[in-house]
XYZ file of C-alpha atoms in Angstrom:
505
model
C 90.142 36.373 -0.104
C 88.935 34.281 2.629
C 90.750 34.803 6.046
C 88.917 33.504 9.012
C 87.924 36.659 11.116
C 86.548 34.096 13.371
C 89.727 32.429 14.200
C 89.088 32.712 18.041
C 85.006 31.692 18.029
C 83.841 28.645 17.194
C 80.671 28.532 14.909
C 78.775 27.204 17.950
C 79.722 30.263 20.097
C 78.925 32.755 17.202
C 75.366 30.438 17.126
C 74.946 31.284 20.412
C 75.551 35.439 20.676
C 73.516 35.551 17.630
C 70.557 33.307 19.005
C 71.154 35.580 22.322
C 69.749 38.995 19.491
C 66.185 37.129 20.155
C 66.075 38.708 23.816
C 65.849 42.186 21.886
C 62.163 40.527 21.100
C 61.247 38.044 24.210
C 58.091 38.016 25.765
C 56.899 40.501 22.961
C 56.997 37.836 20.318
C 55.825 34.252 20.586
C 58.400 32.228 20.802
C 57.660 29.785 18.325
C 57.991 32.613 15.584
C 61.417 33.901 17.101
C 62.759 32.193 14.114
C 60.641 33.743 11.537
C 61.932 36.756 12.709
C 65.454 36.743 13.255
C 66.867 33.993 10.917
C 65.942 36.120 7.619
C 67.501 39.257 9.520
C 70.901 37.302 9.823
C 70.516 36.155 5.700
C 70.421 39.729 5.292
C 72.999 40.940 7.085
C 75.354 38.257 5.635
C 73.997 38.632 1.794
C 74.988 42.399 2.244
C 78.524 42.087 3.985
C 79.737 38.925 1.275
C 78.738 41.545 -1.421
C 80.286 44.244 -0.185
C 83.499 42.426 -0.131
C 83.167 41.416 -3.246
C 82.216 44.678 -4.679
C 85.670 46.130 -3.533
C 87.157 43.542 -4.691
C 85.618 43.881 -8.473
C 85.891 47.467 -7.738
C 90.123 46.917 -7.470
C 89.758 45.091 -10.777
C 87.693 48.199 -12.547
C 89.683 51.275 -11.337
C 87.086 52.115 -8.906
C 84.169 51.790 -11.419
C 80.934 50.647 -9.024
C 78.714 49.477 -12.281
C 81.422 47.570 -13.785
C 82.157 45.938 -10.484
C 78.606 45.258 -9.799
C 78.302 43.457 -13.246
C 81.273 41.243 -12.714
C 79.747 39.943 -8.912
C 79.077 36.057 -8.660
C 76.012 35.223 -6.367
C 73.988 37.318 -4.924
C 73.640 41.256 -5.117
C 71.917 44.182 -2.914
C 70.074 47.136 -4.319
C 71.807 50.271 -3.584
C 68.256 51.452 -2.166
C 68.199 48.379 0.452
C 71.946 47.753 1.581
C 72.032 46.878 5.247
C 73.444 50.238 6.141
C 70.316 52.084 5.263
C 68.590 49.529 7.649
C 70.700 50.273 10.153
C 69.864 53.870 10.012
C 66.576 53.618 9.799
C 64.862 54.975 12.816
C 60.763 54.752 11.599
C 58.277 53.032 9.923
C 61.181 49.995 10.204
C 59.051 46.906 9.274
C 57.136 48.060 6.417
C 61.129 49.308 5.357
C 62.202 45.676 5.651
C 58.994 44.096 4.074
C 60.389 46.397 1.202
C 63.633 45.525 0.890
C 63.454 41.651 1.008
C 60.543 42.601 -2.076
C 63.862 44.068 -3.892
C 66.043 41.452 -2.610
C 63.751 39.081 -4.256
C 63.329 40.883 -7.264
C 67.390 41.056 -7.386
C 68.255 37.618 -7.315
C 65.991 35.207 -8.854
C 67.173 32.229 -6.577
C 65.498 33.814 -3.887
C 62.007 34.074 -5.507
C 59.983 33.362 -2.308
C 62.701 32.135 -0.158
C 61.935 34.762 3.067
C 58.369 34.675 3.616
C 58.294 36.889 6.391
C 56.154 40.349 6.585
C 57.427 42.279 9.758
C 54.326 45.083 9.111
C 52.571 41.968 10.110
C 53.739 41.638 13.539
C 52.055 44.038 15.934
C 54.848 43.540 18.551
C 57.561 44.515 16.331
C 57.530 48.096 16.930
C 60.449 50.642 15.819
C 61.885 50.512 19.153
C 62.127 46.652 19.236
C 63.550 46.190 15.597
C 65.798 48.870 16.067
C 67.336 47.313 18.908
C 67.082 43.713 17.220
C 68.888 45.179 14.205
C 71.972 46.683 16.198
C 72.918 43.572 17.729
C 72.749 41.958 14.539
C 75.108 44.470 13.172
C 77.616 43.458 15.840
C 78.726 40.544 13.916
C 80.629 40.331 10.509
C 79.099 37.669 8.737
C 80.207 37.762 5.239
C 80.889 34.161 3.970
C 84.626 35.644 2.299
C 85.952 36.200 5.677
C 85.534 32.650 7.209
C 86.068 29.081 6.643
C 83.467 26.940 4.605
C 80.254 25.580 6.390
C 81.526 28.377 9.735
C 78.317 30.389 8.915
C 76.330 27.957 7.909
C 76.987 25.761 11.426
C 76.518 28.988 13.181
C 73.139 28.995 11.410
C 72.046 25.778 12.274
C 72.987 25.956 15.895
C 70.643 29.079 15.912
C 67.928 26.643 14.563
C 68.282 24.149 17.126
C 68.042 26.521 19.695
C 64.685 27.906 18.324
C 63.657 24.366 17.877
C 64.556 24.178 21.840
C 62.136 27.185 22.431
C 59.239 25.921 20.564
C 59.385 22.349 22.354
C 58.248 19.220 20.669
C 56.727 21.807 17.783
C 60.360 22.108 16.916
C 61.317 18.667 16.434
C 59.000 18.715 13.459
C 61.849 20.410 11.704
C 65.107 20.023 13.389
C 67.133 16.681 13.573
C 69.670 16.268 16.547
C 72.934 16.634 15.132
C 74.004 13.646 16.334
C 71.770 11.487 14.307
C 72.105 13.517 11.294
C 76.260 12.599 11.578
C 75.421 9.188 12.417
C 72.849 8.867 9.279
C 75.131 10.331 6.746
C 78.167 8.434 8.285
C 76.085 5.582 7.700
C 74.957 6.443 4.108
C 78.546 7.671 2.923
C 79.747 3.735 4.056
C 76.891 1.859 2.688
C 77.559 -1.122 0.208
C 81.183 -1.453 2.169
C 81.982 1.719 -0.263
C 84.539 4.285 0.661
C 82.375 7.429 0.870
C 80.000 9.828 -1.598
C 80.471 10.025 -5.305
C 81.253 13.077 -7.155
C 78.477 14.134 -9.313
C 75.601 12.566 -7.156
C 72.547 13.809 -7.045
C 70.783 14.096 -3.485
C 67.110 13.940 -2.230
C 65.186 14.582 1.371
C 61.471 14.179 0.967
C 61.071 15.516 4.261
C 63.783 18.251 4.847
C 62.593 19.948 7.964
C 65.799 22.454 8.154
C 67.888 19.960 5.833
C 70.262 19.811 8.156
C 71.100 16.265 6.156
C 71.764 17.881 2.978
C 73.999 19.932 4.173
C 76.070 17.548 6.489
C 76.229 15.504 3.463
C 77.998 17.980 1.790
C 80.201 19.339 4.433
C 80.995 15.491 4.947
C 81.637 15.019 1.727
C 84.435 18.475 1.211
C 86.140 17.837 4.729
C 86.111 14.194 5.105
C 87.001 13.066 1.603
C 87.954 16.057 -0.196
C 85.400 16.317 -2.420
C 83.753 19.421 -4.125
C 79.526 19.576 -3.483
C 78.825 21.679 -6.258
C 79.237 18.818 -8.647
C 76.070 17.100 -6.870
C 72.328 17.867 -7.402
C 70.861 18.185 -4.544
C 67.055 18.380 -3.533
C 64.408 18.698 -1.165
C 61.152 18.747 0.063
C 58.983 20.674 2.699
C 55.503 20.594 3.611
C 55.595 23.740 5.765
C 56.104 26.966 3.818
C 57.892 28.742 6.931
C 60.143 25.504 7.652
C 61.028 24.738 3.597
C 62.473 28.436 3.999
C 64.647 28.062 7.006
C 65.959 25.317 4.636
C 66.505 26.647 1.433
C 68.220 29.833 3.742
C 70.534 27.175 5.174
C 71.936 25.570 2.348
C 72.562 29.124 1.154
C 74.406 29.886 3.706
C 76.644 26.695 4.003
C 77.191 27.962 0.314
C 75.342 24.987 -1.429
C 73.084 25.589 -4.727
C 70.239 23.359 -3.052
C 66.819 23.161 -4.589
C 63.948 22.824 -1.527
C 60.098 23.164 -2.960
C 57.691 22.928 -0.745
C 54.735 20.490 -1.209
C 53.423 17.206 0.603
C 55.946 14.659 -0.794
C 53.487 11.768 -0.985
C 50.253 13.690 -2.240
C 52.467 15.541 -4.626
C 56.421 15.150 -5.420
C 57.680 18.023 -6.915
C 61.052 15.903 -8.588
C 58.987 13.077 -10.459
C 61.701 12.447 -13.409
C 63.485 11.142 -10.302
C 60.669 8.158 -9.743
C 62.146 5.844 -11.661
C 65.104 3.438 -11.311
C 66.504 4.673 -14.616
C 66.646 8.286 -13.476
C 66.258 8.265 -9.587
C 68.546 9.151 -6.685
C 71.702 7.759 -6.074
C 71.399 9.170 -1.991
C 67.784 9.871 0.042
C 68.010 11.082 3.527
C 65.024 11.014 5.887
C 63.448 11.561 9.241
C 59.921 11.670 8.140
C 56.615 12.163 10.824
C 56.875 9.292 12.677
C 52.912 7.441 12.161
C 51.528 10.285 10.576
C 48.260 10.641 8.794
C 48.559 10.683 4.842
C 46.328 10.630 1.542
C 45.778 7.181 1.364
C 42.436 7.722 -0.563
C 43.751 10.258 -2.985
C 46.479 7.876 -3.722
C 45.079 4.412 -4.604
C 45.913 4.728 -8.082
C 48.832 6.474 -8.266
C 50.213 7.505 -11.499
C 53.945 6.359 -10.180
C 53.204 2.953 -8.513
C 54.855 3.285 -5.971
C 52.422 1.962 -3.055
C 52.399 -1.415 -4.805
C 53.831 -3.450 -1.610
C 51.089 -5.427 -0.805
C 47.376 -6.084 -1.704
C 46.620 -3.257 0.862
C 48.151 0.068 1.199
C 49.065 1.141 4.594
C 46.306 2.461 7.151
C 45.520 6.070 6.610
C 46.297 6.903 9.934
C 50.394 5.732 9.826
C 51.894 6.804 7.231
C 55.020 4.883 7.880
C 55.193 2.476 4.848
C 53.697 4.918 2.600
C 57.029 7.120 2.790
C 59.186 4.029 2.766
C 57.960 3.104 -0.449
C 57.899 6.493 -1.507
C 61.475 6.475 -0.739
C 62.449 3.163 -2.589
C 60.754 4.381 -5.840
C 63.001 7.320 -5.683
C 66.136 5.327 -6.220
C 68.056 4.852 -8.961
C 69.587 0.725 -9.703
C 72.449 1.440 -7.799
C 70.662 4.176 -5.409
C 70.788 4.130 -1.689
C 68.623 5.945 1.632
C 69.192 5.892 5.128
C 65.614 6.771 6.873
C 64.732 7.119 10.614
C 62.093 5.182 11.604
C 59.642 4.435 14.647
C 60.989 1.009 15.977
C 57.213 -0.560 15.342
C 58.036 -0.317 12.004
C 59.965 -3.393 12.288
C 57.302 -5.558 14.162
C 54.404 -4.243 13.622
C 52.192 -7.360 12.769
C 49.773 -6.031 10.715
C 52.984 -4.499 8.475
C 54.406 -7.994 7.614
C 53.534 -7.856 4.495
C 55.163 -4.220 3.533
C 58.358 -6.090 5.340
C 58.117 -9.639 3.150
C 58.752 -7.094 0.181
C 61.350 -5.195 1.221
C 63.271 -8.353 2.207
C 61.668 -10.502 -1.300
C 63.490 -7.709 -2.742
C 66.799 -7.668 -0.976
C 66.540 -4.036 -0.611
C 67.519 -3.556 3.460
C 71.325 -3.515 4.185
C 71.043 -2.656 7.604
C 68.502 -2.100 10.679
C 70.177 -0.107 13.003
C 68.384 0.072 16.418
C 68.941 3.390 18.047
C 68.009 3.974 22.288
C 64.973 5.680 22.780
C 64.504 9.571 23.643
C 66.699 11.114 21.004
C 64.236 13.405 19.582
C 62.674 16.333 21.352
C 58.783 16.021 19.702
C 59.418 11.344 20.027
C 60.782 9.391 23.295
C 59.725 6.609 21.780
C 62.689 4.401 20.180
C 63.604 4.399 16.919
C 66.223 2.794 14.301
C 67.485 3.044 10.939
C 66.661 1.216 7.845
C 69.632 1.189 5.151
C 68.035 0.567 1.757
C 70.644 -0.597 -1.218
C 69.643 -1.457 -4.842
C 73.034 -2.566 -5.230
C 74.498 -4.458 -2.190
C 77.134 -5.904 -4.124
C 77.852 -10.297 -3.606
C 79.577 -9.616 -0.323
C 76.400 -8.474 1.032
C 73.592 -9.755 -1.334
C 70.741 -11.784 0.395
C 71.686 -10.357 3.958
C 70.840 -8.084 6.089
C 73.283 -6.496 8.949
C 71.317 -5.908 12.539
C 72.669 -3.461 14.668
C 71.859 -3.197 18.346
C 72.843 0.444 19.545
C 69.905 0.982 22.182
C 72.309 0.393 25.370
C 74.487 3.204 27.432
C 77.164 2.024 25.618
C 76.292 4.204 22.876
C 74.412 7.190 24.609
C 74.720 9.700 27.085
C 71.709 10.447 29.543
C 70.827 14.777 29.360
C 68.350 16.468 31.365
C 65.315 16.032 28.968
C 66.926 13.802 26.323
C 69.772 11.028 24.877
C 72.058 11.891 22.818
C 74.047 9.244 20.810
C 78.282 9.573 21.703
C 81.161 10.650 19.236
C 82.424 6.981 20.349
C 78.902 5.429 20.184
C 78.355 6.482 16.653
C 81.761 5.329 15.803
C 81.269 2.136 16.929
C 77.904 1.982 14.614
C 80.254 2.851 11.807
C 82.845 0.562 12.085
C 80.086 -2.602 12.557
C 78.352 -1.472 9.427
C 81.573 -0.330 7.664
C 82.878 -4.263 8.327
C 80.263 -6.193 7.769
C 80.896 -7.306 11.249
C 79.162 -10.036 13.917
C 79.688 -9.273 17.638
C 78.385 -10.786 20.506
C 75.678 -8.538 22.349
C 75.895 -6.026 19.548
C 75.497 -7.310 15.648
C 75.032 -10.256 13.306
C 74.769 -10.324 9.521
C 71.151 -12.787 9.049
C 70.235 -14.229 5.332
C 67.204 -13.193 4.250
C 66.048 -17.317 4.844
C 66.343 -16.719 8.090
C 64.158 -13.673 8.575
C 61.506 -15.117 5.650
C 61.749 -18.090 8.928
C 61.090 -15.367 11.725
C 57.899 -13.994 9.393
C 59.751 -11.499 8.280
C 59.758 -9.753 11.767
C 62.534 -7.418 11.710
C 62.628 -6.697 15.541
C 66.934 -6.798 16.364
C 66.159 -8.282 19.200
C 65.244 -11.461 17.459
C 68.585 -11.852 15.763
C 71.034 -10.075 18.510
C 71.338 -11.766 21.758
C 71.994 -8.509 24.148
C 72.043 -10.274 27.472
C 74.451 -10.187 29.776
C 76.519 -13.711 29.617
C 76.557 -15.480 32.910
C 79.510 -15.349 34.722
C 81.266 -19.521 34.754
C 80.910 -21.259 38.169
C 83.743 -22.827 40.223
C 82.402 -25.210 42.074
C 85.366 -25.902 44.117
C 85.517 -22.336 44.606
C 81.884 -21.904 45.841
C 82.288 -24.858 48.415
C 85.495 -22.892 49.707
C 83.455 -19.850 50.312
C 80.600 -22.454 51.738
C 83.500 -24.011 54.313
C 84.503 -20.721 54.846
C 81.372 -19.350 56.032
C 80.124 -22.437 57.864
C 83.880 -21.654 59.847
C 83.035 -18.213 60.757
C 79.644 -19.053 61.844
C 80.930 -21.560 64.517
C 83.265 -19.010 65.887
C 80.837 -16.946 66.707
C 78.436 -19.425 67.865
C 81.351 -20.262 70.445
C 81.811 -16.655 71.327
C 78.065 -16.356 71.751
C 77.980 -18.983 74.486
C 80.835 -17.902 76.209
C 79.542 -14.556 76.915
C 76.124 -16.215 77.979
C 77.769 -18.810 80.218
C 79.197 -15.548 81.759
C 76.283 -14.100 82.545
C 74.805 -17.045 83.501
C 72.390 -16.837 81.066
C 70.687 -20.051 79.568
């Protein structure tokens, strides 16, 4: 049934008029709950359009009979009490209405069981007038998933959460990942261990999902670039914030991916343990964790999983890097693989050396991908990417690929921020994809040689990046030095001529 009623929009113009719906709340709202707002409103509004097309279409199949057809539905379902008509019409008492009817939307679909966390009643701002304006512009906008292509609503979705992520300033970077680096990072993950791309059936993990805006470029990578079918992976995630894990679970929902996202501190308490193990981990982890943040290091000396076990030490209480690096390697399976953002002192911090002598001791980096600084709206500082493989394969066992991508030949300058180029990032592929060494860009170094450098993993160390000197002709420079000796006596001559003229000594 699906015919694209969008054929003439792109998803990031329909992102846009439907971000443009938050002006029916501006200045009444704060803007960093815009989202909190809105975003469930849209979920709504496209939950009740995809099920009324497919309640005439079950309705064809049944002669007209609405119980039968209801019965037959796939996915989700509306209470006849609660479609989005009767919200439309609704002129009073409109947020406790809607408080009600996400209850019943709940209590209608189990996979929504505290998805929208939202209670409008809540919000003193949100008077009739204002959600009664919000909800007609919504309305505007057909937005059932049966009359568009795959992942049209869902991108339309996610450029709405940028843009909120815009509003609420370096707040928002806390859960929203350029899209940029999330391409670049999945690119990257898809072509790790020289392979050609994702394997059906994997299963799929972000300890730190923010709006998973990985998991669900993974999949859409996965359908369009290689033809595959998602719904044969697992796929998982996890969310400290309550609010954030349900912009999340919302989104994979509406890219039309059966996504799991609980929400709990991934080091002080993983909610997918079977999966820290190498017999049953991960075969793909995605993450842009909080850079040096503060975690549990107390609560988690002796932790039932072992998975701080680096070093003699844990890591200092107050950077939490390490501590979700090896949180990240313990979720892999033997042949499981992660691609994590990472602050660039992660690679030299001294005091870290001995987090770093394991990871290499191990062979378990790929790749260190240095990225340019100021690509994140909450971090200018710079950043890279650490590949981890538990199965590099001979071609690439005992090295480890550095990747110097920090220069304008990868980025483009914006008013406030970088952001990494179509060609930039497909020059990062094609060096990783490869195996590649290039002058001022990228060398593949045995692990000897960086056990040599103390296991500093600063590319700067193995890539040379400076700018060869241009060969001198000597013969050629004392030509220009004739030359110029030449011109100066011609206009020494001319100089005394004219003072001999005006008799001037």
């Amino acid at each position: 049934m699906t015919q694209n009623v969008y054929h003439d929009v792109t998803p990031e113009e329909l992102g846009k008029k439907l971000y443009k719906c938050a002006d029916a709340i501006r200045n009444a709202v704060d803007e960093t709950r815009y989202k909190n707002y809105i975003l469930p409103l849209v979920f709504y509004k496209s939950i009740d359009d995809t099920f009324s097309d497919r309640l005439e279409e079950q309705k064809e199949q049944f002669a007209g009979d609405e119980e039968l057809a209801r019965k037959a539905i796939t996915g989700m379902s509306v209470p006849e009490d609660y479609r989005w008509e009767s919200v439309t019409e609704r002129s009073e008492n409109i947020a406790p209405y809607l408080d009600e009817a996400f209850d019943a939307l709940e209590r209608e679909n189990d996979q929504l069981r505290g998805v929208v966390r939202v209670t409008y009643s809540d919000e003193e701002a949100l008077n009739d007038q204002r959600l009664r304006d919000l909800i007609q512009r919504i309305n505007r906008f057909e937005l059932s998933t049966e009359k568009v292509e795959k992942d049209f609503l869902g991108e339309a979705y996610m450029y709405m959460v940028g843009e909120f992520a815009k509003d609420e300033g370096k707040e928002g970077g806390q859960f929203f990942t350029p899209p940029d680096v999330i391409d670049l990072i999945v690119r990257v993950l898809a072509k790790s261990g020289g392979t050609d791309g994702f394997k059906k059936g994997a299963s799929f993990h972000d300890p730190t999902a923010g709006s998973a805006g990985f998991l669900v470029h993974a999949a859409s990578y996965f359908r369009n670039e290689q033809g595959g079918d998602p719904s044969t992976w697992t796929v998982t995630g996890q969310e400290l914030n309550a609010d954030i894990a349900s912009i999340a679970q919302v989104n994979t929902f509406m890219h039309g991916m059966e996504a799991e996202i609980r929400r709990e501190d991934s080091l002080a308490n993983p909610q997918f343990p079977n999966y820290l193990s190498e017999d049953e981990g991960f075969d793909y982890v995605l993450a842009n964790f909080p850079f040096s943040a503060d975690w549990p290091k107390d609560d988690l000396k002796d932790d039932k999983w072992d998975r701080f076990d680096w070093a003699d030490k844990l890591p200092r209480a107050d950077r939490g890097d390490y501590a979700f690096l090896m949180h990240i390697a313990k979720l892999l399976n033997k042949q499981g693989r992660a691609a994590v953002v990472v602050p660039h002192g992660v690679l030299f911090r001294k005091h870290e050396s001995k987090y770093r002598e394991a990871m290499i001791k191990e062979d378990l980096i790929e790749a260190i991908i240095e990225l340019p600084s100021n690509l994140f709206q909450n971090v200018s500082l710079p950043s890279a990417v650490i590949v981890f493989n538990r199965d590099k394969g001979p071609e690439r066992d005992g090295e480890v690929q550095f990747i110097h991508a920090a220069d304008e030949r990868f980025y483009v300058e914006r008013s406030n921020h970088n952001d990494l180029t179509p060609e930039g990032r497909d020059r990062i592929v094609s060096a990783y994809e490869s195996w590649l060494t290039e002058d001022r860009m990228c060398r593949t170094v045995s692990v000897k040689e960086i056990a040599g450098n103390d296991y500093n993993l600063n590319t700067s160390i193995y890539v040379d990046t400076t700018e060869p000197e241009e060969d001198v002709s000597v013969r050629d420079e004392l030509e220009l030095l004739r030359k110029s000796q030449n011109e100066r006596d011609e206009v020494e001559a001319r100089m005394t001529h004219q003072m001999g003229a005006l008799n001037y000594e």
